[in-house]
Tab-separated table of C-alpha atoms in Angstrom:
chain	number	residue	atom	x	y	z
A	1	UNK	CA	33.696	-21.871	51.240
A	2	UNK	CA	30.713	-20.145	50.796
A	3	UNK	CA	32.520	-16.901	49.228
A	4	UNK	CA	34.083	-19.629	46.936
A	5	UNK	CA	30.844	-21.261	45.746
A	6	UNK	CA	29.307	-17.780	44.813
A	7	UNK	CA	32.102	-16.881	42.547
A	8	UNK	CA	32.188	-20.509	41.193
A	9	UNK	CA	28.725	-19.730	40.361
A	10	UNK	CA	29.512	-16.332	38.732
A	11	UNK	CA	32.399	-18.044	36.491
A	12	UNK	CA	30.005	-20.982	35.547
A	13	UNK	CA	27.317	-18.279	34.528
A	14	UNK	CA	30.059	-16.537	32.853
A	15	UNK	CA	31.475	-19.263	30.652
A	16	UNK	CA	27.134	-20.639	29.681
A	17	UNK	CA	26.858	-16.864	28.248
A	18	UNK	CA	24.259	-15.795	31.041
A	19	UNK	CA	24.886	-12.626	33.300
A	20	UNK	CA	23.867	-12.953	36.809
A	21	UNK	CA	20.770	-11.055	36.192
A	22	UNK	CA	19.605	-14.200	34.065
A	23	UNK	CA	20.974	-16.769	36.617
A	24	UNK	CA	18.713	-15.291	39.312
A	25	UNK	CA	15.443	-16.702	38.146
A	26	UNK	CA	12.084	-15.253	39.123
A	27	UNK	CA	11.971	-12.384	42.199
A	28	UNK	CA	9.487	-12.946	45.065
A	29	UNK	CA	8.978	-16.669	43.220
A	30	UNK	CA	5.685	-14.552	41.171
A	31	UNK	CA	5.468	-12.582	37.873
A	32	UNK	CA	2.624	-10.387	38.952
A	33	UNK	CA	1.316	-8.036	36.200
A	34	UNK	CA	-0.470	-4.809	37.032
A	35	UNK	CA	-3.015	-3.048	35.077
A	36	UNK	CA	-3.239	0.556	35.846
A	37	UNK	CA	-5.774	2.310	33.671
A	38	UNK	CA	-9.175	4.128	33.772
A	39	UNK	CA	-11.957	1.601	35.013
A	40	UNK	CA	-15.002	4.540	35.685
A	41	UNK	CA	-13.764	7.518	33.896
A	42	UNK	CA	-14.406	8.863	29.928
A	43	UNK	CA	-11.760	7.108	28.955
A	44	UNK	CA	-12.950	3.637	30.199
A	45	UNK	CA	-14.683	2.098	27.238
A	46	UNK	CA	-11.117	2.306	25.908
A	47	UNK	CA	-9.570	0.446	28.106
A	48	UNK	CA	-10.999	-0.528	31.724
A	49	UNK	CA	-12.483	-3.718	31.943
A	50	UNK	CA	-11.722	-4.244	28.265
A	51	UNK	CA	-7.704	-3.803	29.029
A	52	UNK	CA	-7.931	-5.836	32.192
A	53	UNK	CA	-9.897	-8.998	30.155
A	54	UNK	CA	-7.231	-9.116	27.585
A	55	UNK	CA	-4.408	-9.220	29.961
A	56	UNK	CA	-6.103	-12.045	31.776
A	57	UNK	CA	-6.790	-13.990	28.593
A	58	UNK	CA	-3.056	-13.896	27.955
A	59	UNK	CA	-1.841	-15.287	31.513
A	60	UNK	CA	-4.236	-17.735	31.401
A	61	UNK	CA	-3.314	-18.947	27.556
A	62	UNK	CA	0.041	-18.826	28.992
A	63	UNK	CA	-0.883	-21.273	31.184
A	64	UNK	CA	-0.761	-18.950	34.535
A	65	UNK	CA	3.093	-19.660	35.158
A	66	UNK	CA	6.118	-19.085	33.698
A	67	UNK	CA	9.116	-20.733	34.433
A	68	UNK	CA	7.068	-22.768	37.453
A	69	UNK	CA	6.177	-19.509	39.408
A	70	UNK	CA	2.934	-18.211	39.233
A	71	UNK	CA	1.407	-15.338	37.180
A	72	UNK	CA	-0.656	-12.532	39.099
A	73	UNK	CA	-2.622	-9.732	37.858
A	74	UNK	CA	-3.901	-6.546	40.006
A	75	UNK	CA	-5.723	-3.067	38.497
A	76	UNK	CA	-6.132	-0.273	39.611
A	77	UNK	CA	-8.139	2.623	38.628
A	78	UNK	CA	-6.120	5.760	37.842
A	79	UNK	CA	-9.111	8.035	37.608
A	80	UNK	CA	-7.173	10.233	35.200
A	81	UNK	CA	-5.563	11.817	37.562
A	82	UNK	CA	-1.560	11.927	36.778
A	83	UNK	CA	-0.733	12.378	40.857
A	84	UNK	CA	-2.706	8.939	41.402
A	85	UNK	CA	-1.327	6.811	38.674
A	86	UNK	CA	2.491	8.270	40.067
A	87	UNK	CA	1.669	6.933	43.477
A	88	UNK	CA	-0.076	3.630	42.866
A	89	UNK	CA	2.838	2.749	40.135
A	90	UNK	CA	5.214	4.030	42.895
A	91	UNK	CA	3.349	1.399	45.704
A	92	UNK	CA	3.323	-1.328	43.267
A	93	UNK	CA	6.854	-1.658	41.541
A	94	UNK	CA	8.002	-0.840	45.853
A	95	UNK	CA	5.485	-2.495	48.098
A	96	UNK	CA	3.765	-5.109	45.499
A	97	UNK	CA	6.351	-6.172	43.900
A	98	UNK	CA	4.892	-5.643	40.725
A	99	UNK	CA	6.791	-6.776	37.661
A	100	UNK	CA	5.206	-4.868	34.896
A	101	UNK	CA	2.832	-1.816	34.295
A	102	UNK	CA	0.553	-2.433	31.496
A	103	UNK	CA	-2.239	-0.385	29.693
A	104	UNK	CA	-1.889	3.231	31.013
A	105	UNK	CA	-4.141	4.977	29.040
A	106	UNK	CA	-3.927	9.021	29.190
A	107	UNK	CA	-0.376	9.878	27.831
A	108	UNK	CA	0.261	12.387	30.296
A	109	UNK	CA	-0.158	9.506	32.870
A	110	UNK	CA	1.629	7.218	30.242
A	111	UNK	CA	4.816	9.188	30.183
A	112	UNK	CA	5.236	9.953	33.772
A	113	UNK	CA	4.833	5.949	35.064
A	114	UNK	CA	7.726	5.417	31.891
A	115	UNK	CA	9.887	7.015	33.756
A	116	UNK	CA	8.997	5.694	37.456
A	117	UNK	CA	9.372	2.414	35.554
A	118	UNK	CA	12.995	3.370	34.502
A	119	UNK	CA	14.000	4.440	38.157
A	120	UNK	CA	12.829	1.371	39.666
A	121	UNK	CA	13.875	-0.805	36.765
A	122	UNK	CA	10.778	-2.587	36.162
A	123	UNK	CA	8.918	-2.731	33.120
A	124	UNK	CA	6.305	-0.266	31.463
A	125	UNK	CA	4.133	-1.765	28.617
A	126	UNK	CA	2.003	1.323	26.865
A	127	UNK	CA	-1.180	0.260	25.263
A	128	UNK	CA	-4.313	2.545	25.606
A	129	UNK	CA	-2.218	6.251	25.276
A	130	UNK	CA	-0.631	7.541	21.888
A	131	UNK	CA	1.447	10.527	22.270
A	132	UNK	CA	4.947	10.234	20.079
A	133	UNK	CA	6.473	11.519	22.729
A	134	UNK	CA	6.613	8.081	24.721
A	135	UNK	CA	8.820	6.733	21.816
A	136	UNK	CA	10.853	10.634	21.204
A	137	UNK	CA	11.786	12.843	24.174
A	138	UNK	CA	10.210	10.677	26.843
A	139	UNK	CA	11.716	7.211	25.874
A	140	UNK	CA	13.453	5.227	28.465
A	141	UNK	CA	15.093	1.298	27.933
A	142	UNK	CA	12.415	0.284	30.486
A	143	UNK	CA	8.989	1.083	28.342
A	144	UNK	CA	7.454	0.059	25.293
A	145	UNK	CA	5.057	1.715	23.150
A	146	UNK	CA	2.571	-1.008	21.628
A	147	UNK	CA	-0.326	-0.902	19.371
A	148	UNK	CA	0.155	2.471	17.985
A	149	UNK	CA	0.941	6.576	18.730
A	150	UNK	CA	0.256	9.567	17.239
A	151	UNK	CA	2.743	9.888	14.046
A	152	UNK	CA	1.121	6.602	12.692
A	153	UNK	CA	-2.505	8.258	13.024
A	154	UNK	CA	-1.211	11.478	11.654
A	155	UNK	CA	0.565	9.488	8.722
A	156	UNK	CA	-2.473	7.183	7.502
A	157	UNK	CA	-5.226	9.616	8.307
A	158	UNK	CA	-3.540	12.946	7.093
A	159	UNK	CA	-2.404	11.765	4.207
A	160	UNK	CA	-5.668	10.388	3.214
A	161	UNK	CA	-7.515	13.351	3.363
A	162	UNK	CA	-5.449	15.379	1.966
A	163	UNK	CA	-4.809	13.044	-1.172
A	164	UNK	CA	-9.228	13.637	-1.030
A	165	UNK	CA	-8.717	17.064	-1.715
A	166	UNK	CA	-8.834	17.987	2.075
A	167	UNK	CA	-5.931	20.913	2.363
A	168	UNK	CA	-7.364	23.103	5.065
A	169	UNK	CA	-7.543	21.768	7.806
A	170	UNK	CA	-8.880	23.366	11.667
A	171	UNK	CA	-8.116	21.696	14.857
A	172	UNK	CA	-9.988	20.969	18.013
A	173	UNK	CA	-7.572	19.690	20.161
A	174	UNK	CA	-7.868	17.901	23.417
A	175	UNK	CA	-5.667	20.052	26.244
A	176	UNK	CA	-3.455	17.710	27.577
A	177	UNK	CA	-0.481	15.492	26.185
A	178	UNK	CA	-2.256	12.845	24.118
A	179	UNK	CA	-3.908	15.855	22.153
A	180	UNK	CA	-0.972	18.331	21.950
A	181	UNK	CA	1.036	15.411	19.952
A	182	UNK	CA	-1.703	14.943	17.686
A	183	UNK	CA	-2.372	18.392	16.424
A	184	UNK	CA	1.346	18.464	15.952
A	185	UNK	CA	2.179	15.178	14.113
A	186	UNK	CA	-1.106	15.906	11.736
A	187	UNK	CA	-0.203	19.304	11.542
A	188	UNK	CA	3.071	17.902	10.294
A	189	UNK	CA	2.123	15.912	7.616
A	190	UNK	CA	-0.687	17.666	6.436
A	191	UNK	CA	1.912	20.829	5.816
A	192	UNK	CA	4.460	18.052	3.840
A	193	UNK	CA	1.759	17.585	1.496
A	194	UNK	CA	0.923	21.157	0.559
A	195	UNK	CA	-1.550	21.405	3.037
A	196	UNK	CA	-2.327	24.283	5.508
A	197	UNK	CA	-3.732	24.874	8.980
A	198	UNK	CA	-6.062	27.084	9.218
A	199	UNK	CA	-6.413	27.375	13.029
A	200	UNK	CA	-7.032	25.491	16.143
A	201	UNK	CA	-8.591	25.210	19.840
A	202	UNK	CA	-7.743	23.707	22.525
A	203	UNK	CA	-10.912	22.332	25.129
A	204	UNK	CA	-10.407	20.895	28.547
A	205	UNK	CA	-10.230	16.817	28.383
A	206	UNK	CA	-13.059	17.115	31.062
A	207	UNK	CA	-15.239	19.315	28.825
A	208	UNK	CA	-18.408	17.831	27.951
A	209	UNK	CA	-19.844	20.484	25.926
A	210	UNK	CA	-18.034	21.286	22.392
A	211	UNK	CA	-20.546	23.763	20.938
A	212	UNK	CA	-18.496	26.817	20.990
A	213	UNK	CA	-15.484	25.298	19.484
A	214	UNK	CA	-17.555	23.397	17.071
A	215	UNK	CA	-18.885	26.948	15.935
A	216	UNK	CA	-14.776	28.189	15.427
A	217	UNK	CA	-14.097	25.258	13.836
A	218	UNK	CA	-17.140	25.877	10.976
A	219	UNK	CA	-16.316	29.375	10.838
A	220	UNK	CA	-13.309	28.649	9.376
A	221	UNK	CA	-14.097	27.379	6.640
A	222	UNK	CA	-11.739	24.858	6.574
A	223	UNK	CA	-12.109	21.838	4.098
A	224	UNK	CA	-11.299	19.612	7.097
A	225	UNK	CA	-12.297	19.519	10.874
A	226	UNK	CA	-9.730	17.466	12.809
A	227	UNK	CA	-11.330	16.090	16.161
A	228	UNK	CA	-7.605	15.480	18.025
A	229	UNK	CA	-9.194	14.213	20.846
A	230	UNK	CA	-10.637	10.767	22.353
A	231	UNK	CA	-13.317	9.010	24.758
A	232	UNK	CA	-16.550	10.183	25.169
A	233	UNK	CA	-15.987	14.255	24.773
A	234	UNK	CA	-15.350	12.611	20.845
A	235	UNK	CA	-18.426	10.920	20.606
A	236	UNK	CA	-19.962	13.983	21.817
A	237	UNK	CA	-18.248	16.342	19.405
A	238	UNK	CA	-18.589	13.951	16.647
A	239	UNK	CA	-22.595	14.281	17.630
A	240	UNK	CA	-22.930	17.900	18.191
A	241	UNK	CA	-21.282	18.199	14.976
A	242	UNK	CA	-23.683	16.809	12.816
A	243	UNK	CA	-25.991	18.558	14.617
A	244	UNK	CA	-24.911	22.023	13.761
A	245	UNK	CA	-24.424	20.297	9.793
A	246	UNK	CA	-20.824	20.493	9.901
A	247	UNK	CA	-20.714	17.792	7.533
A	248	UNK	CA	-23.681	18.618	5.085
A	249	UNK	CA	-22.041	22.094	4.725
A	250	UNK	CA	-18.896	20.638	2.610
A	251	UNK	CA	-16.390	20.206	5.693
A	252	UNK	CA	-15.164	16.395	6.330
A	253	UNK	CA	-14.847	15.468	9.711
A	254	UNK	CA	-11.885	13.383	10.517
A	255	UNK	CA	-11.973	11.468	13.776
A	256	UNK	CA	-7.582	11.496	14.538
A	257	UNK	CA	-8.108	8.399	17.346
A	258	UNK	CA	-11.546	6.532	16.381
A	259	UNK	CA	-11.991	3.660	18.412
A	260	UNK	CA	-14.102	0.951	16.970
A	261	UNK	CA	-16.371	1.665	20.393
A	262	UNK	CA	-16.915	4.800	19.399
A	263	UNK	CA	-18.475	3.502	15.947
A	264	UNK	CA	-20.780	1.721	18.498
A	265	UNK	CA	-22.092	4.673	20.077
A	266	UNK	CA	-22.234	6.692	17.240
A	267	UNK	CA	-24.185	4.557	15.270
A	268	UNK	CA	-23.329	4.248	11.046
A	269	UNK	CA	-26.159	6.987	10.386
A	270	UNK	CA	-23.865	9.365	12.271
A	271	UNK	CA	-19.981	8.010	11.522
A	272	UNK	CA	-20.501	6.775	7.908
A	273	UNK	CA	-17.874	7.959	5.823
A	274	UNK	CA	-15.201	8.381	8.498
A	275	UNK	CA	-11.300	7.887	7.688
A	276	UNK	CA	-9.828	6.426	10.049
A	277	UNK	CA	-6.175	4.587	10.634
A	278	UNK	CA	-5.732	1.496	13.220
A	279	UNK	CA	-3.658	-1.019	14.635
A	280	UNK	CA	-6.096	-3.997	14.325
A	281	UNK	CA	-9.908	-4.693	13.140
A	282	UNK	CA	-11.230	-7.884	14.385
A	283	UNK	CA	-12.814	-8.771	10.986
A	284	UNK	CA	-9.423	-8.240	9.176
A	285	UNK	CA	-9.077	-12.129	8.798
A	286	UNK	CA	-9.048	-15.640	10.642
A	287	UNK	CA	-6.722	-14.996	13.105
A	288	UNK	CA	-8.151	-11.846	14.237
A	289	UNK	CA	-12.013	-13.224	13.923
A	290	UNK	CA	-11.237	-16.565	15.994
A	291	UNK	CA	-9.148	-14.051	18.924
A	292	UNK	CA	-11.872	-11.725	19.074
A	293	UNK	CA	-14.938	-13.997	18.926
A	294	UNK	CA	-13.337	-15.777	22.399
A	295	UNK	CA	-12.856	-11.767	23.769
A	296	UNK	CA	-16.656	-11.349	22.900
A	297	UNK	CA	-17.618	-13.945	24.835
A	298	UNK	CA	-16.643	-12.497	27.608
A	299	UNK	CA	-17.284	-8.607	27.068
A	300	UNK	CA	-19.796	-8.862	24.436
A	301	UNK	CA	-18.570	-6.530	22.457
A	302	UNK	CA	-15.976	-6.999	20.166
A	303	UNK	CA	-12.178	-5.920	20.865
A	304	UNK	CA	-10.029	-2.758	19.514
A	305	UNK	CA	-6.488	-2.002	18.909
A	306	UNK	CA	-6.142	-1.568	22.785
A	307	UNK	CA	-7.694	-4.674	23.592
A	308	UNK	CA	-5.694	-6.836	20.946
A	309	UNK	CA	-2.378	-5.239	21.817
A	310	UNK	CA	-3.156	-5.386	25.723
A	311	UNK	CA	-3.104	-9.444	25.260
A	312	UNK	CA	-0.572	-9.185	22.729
A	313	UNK	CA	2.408	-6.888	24.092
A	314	UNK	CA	1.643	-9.276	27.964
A	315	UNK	CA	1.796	-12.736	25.837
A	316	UNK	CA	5.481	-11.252	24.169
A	317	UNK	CA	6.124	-10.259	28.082
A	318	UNK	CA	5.732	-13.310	29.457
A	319	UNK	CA	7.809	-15.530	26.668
A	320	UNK	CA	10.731	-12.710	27.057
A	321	UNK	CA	10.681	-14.011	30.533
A	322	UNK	CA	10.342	-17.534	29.617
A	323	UNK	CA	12.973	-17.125	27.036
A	324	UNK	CA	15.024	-15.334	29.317
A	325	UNK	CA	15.214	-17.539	32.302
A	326	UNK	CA	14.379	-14.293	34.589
A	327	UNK	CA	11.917	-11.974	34.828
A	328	UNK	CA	14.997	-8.873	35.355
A	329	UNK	CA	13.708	-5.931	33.668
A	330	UNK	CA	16.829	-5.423	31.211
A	331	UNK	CA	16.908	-9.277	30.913
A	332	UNK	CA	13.269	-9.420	29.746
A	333	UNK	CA	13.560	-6.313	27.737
A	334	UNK	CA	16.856	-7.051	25.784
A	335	UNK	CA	15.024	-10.485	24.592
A	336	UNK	CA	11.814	-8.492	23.825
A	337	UNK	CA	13.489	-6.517	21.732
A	338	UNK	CA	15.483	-9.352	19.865
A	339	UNK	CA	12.589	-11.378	19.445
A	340	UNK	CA	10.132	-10.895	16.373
A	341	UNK	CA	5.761	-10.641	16.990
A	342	UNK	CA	4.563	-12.824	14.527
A	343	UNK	CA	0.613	-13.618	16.239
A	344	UNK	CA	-2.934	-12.373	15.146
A	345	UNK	CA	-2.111	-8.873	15.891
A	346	UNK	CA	0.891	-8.461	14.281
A	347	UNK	CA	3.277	-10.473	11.512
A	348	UNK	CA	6.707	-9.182	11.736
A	349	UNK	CA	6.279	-6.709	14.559
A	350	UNK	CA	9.429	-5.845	16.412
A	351	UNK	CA	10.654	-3.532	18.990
A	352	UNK	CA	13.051	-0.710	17.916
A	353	UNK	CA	15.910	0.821	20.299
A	354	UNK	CA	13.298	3.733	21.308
A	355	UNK	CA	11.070	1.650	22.380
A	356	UNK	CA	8.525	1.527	19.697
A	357	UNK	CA	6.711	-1.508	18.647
A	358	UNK	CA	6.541	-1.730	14.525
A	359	UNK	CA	3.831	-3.580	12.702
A	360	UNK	CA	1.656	-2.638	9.893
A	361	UNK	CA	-1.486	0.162	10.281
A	362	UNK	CA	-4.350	0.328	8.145
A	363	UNK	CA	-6.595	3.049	6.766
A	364	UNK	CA	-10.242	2.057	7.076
A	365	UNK	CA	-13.350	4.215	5.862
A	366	UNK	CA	-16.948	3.212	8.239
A	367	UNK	CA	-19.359	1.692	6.197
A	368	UNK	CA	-22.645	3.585	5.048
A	369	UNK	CA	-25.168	1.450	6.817
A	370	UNK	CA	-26.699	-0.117	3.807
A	371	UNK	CA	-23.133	-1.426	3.299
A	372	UNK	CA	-23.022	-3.092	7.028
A	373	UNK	CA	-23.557	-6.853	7.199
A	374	UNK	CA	-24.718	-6.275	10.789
A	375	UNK	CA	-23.474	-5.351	14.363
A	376	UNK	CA	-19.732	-4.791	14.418
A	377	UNK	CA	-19.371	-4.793	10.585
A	378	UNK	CA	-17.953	-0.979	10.437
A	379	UNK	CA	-14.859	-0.873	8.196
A	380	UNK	CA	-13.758	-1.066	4.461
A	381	UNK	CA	-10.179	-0.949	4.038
A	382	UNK	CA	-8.227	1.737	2.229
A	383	UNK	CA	-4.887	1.022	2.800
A	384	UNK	CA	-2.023	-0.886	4.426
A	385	UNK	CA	0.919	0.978	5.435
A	386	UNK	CA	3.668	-0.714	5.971
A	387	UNK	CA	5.386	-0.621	9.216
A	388	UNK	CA	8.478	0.602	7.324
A	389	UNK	CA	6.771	3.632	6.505
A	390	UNK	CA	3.662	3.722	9.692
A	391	UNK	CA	6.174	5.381	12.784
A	392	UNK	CA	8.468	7.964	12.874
A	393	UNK	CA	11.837	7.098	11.345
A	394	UNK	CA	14.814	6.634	13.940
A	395	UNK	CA	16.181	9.063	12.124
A	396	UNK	CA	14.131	11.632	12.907
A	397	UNK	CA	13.739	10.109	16.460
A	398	UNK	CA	14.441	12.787	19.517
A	399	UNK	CA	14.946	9.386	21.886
A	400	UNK	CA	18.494	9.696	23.575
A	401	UNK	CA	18.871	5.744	23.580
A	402	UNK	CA	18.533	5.830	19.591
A	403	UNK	CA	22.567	6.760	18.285
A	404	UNK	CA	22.803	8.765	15.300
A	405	UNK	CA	24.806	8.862	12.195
């Protein structure tokens, strides 16, 4: 009888248009949501506590349940180190029972929990890291890739300097995944325009003095220095730099990943004049202002692209599962992908085949200081591309799950 009742049940499934991986309902009766990112490290002010706020604001605007099971949220601190962030993602999608991976700043760490995400079919949300690659030859139907990557940058920040008049460019790169992409998607589009590359080095993420290939870089000569790097071995280059005159000797500095933190720490006597391109500014209207005034209140500083699409990519989680009726990775991932991001930090946002989320990026310049209205008031827009044109085209996409011709 009981043999009979299950395949009753299958039929009945069957015939309603669910599968049985959408008739099973929540696992372990919790959706618990793990943030694994760097909480101590130089990388931290990009994500840490920051990342970990937004997610929270999201389960609890959710209303801390979905579909009447309960909504839990660990973190972990990665420390940068790729062997760490393997093994705790390993423990929690095993032993936890974790659900989803969000954040996972660091693209090298970023790409390998993708795929530890694909072998234990859970789900791998990337916010803080932006190497292409996560969306090209390291895709997998189990991750997506969020606020923004390296092609966009390349795209709206290249382009803009080169339309200036910038066509030289050197690079100092940052040594490890994250950087490598960088240097090559600018390099890319930089070249497309009639541009050249003069020359790069490569520096240690770890490295905390930039003086040496600071001195390279202005040797060259090169109309533009290209800082393809991030976290606080930028701020310090971006410093040091202005130090040695860099900028008052007719080279433009071009920050490739500027976090609006970084502005912060820079100060507008030091980053004024910047081009920059980004996912999301929290000035950019009333949506965004009324989002990141609540985020303020509770990290007193006001929220980045990492930040917005931390809360935004878990909210679009948890209504996949809603939606759904389970929260079974390729469930929850087919109806992520079918349904649209329409909130404040996106309008008409979707996820492709790859993997990679779509929504407009913007091109902002940082305000001279006499041009500031106060703290936080850092960008002028330049442009809005399109999300059309902002990522790699599929058809230029190296991701096996994306079918050509």
């Amino acid at each position: 009888m009981r043999v009979l009742a299950s395949s009753a049940a299958v039929v009945l499934a069957a015939l309603m248009g669910i599968g049985p991986s959408a008739a099973q309902g929540i696992s372990d009766n919790v959706v618990k949501i793990g943030v694994l990112t760097d909480m101590s490290g130089q990388f931290s002010h990009e994500s840490g506590e920051g990342s970990v706020t937004a997610v929270r604001m999201a389960i609890e605007d959710f209303g801390g349940k979905v579909l009447d099971k309960p909504i839990e949220l660990i973190v972990a601190d990665h420390q940068n180190k790729p062997d760490v962030a393997s093994g705790k993602a390993r423990e929690w999608y095993d032993a936890e029972k974790v659900d989803m991976i969000a954040n996972l700043i660091n693209s090298g760490i970023a790409l390998s929990v993708a795929l530890i995400a694909k072998d234990k079919n859970k789900v791998a949300i990337v916010n803080g890291s932006g190497s292409s690659r996560i969306t090209g030859d390291g895709c997998t139907p189990n991750s997506i890739h969020y606020a923004y990557d390296t092609y966009a940058l390349a795209k709206g920040t290249g382009s803009a300097l080169v339309k200036k008049g910038g066509t030289s460019w050197y690079f100092l790169t940052a040594d490890y995944a994250f950087g490598h992409a960088l240097e090559a998607d600018t390099s890319a589009i930089v070249k497309g325009l009639g541009g050249q590359v003069t020359g790069a080095v490569r520096y240690p993420i770890a490295a905390l003095d930039q003086s040496s290939f600071l001195l390279q870089a202005q040797a060259s000569k090169a109309k533009v220095v290209a800082l393809a790097g991030s976290g606080t071995v930028f701020i310090n280059a971006m410093k040091s730099a202005h130090e040695f005159g860099i900028d008052k000797g007719g080279q433009t500095l071009a920050g490739l990943l500027v976090w609006i933190t970084d502005i912060e720490a820079l100060g507008l006597e030091n980053a004024q004049g910047l081009v920059l391109t980004n996912g999301f500014y929290w000035d950019r209207d009333d949506e965004t202002r009324a989002w990141s005034k609540r985020f303020f209140e509770r990290m007193k500083r006001m929220p980045h692209m990492g930040d917005a699409g931390d809360y935004s990519s878990t909210m679009h989680y948890l209504k996949a599962i809603q939606a759904a009726g389970t929260d079974d990775a390729k469930a929850v991932m087919a109806k992520m992908r079918e349904t649209p991001i329409n909130d404040f930090f996106a309008k008409g946002g979707r996820i492709r085949e790859d993997g990679r989320m779509v929504h407009d990026m913007y091109v902002y310049q940082v305000k001279k200081p006499e041009e500031s209205k106060g703290k936080w008031d850092y960008y002028k827009l330049l442009e809005i591309i399109p999300a059309a044109e902002a990522f790699r085209p599929l058809s230029e996409s190296t991701c096996p799950l994306v079918k050509k011709g």
